[in-house]
Each structure stands twice: as structure tokens, then as C-alpha cells.
């Protein structure tokens, strides 16, 4: 009995110790399991060996961005706005307040941020729309830090006439390798490279960018457009720019996006295509210029065509620009846009800038389509910043 008592006593305290150890063991196991699960989740999205990007030396950040972009269509499509945080209707960012017209209307920021670097090639402090490049860098850092995706377009001046990007005088042949203006063009691309190199997080990591140069080439309004150069010349321009950025200037934080204007068919879309090895994302710019019925048709036709090419090439695709100037149709977001683009597989749709009272494509407080925009924001398949930042 005594022994038993002692034994009981002994057993009680060792049982307690055992239980205590078991509890600690369980906690440790739970922590380890959570770490394992979390690391599995992040390896799912950062496993760079499984992601296809064209630049063989692409930074991890660029590969990660590609994985995020590929994930988005599984839950819907992301909303983007050009110059969202640089200015809006009646205001301009002076570096003291971070805001956006879209956030003021809907309560959340866009998921995709369009920026424009036209005039970087000239060494100007501001872009062609008077956005200071230092401010732009800070806005890109902030958008990236908060989980947003950044897309950059470039409207370089005509290198031959020194007039704007909208001067269609032929210039491409002159700036290609062997052309008289090639050294000048190389120096321009070096300035683009400097800007891209400067896009770093606070801890010095490269910020990944969707770079979308020489867009709407099937139109005839830019010097790289269909009436100003041959498809072959355009393709060389693209490839040489790509080579300069990646190999000569060691820029590795970019995903390259090829985007046309509205097209009639697949052949037109691919007419200027520089090749699968030079393009990561397929884009198309679709503006509502004619009747609503016509735009709905155009979205359906062009996006299904884009989706077909994207699936065939296994490349993500997006509506890289678009919108209805001054959004005069009250239910445009839900009834015109969303009805035609939901389920097309696009990763995002980006709307052009809120520039002036007669040149804007996003909503702002008091604007006619604002109430509908809030409804649009409430749709579970339309992703804003809070949604897209969870995809990482
Ligand atoms: C165009 C217009 C221009 C602007 C250019 C580049 O569509 O908005 O005013 O300079 O884009 O942002």
C-alpha cells in the first residue's frame, strides 16, 4: 500500500509532468504544422522553378508577380486605374497625402496601378503629364508595399523629329541597330533602365513591374504604329529594346506586356507580335467610343479572341487600357463593363486617367456613375487592393 501510495503519489506527479510535456509537445507540433502550412502556401506562389517568364535572369520578385497574375483569374479580375494616386479630379498629389478618386468613392484602392514614363528618355524631372518622377517612384513603392500590381506604359517622343509620341513621322528604321539614330535610342533606353533600377523596396529588393511599351501599334497615331513602320521593323524594335534592357543594362524586374488596340481578328492581333520569347503578358486596349451595344460586342469579340490566344500560348492576358470618357452612363460599371468582361479570364482591366473635367475614365465623388461603381466594387469577382493583396 505504502509503496502503492508512494507509487500513486509518484505516478500522479509524473503523470502531471507527462501531461504537461504532452501539452508542450502538442503546442510545438501545432506551431511546426502552422509553419509548414504557411511555408507550403508561400512556396506555392514563390516556387520560381515552376513559373515561366521570358527573361532567364528575371528577379524572384518578377517571377512572383507572374505567379500572382496567373492566380488572379481563378477568383475574378482585378480593377486598375491609371495614375490613381498621382492626381484625380480637382487634386494633385503634392507628396503630403496618399489618396485616390477610386478609394474616395468605393472605400478601397485599385489593385492595379498604371504609371507612365514618357519623357524619362529626355532626362526630364516630370513625365509628359507633369507627374514628377521622384514622386512616381514613391507612389510605386507605396502601391507595391500595400500589395498592388504596377503597370508602366511609355509614350516616348518621336526620336527623329523630337515631336511627341503622336507624331507618326517614320522613325523606327532609324533607331534600329545600324540606323543613324541607334546610339540616341540606346541612351534613351538607358534612362528607362535607370528608372527601373531605382524601383526598390525600403530593404532594397527590386519592385516587379509589368512594362508595356509601344502599345496600340496596330493603330496609326504613334510613330511605332502600323503606318509608320513595317511589322518586321516593329518586331525588331521590340526585341532590341528587350535585349538592351535585359542584357545590356541588366534590368530584371520586368514582365513584358504586348498590347494592341481593338482588332478585327487573331491575325491582326499577332501581326506585330515579336515572339513568345519576348512577351510575358498579352494585352489589349479597348475604349468605349461608339454605341453601348457596339462596345459590348467589341468587348466580347476582342476578349474572347485574346483569351483564345492567351490559352494557346499559355500566357496571362488583360485589358490593359480602356473605359468610357466621362462615364455618362449611370450603370456603366455593372451593366456594360462587368457583364461583358466577367468570365473572360482577363487578369485585370485598367481604366485610363482622371485628367481633366472632360478627360476622365474613373469615378470620383459626385460623378454620375459613382453609386454604380460602389455596386461594382461589391461584386465578389471584382478584385480591389484588399482582395488582390491576399494573393501572394
Ligand atoms: C493619353 C492622354 C494624354 C496623355 C497620354 C499619356 O491617352 O491621356 O493626355 O498624355 O495618354 O498618359
mmCIF file of C-alpha atoms in Angstrom, residues 82 115-118 151-155 210-213 215 321 352:
data_model
loop_
_atom_site.group_PDB
_atom_site.id
_atom_site.type_symbol
_atom_site.label_atom_id
_atom_site.label_comp_id
_atom_site.label_asym_id
_atom_site.label_seq_id
_atom_site.Cartn_x
_atom_site.Cartn_y
_atom_site.Cartn_z
ATOM 1 C CA UNK A 82 -4.007 54.945 -64.449
ATOM 2 C CA UNK A 115 2.050 54.760 -64.406
ATOM 3 C CA UNK A 116 3.534 56.465 -67.447
ATOM 4 C CA UNK A 117 7.194 57.260 -68.084
ATOM 5 C CA UNK A 118 7.011 59.322 -71.295
ATOM 6 C CA UNK A 151 1.999 48.506 -64.867
ATOM 7 C CA UNK A 152 4.133 51.075 -66.692
ATOM 8 C CA UNK A 153 3.465 52.476 -70.155
ATOM 9 C CA UNK A 154 5.881 54.609 -72.184
ATOM 10 C CA UNK A 155 4.986 57.283 -74.735
ATOM 11 C CA UNK A 210 4.524 44.987 -65.936
ATOM 12 C CA UNK A 211 6.238 47.007 -68.689
ATOM 13 C CA UNK A 212 4.012 47.863 -71.638
ATOM 14 C CA UNK A 213 5.961 49.799 -74.254
ATOM 15 C CA UNK A 215 1.242 49.815 -77.277
ATOM 16 C CA UNK A 321 -6.427 50.155 -71.042
ATOM 17 C CA UNK A 352 -7.384 55.493 -68.056
#
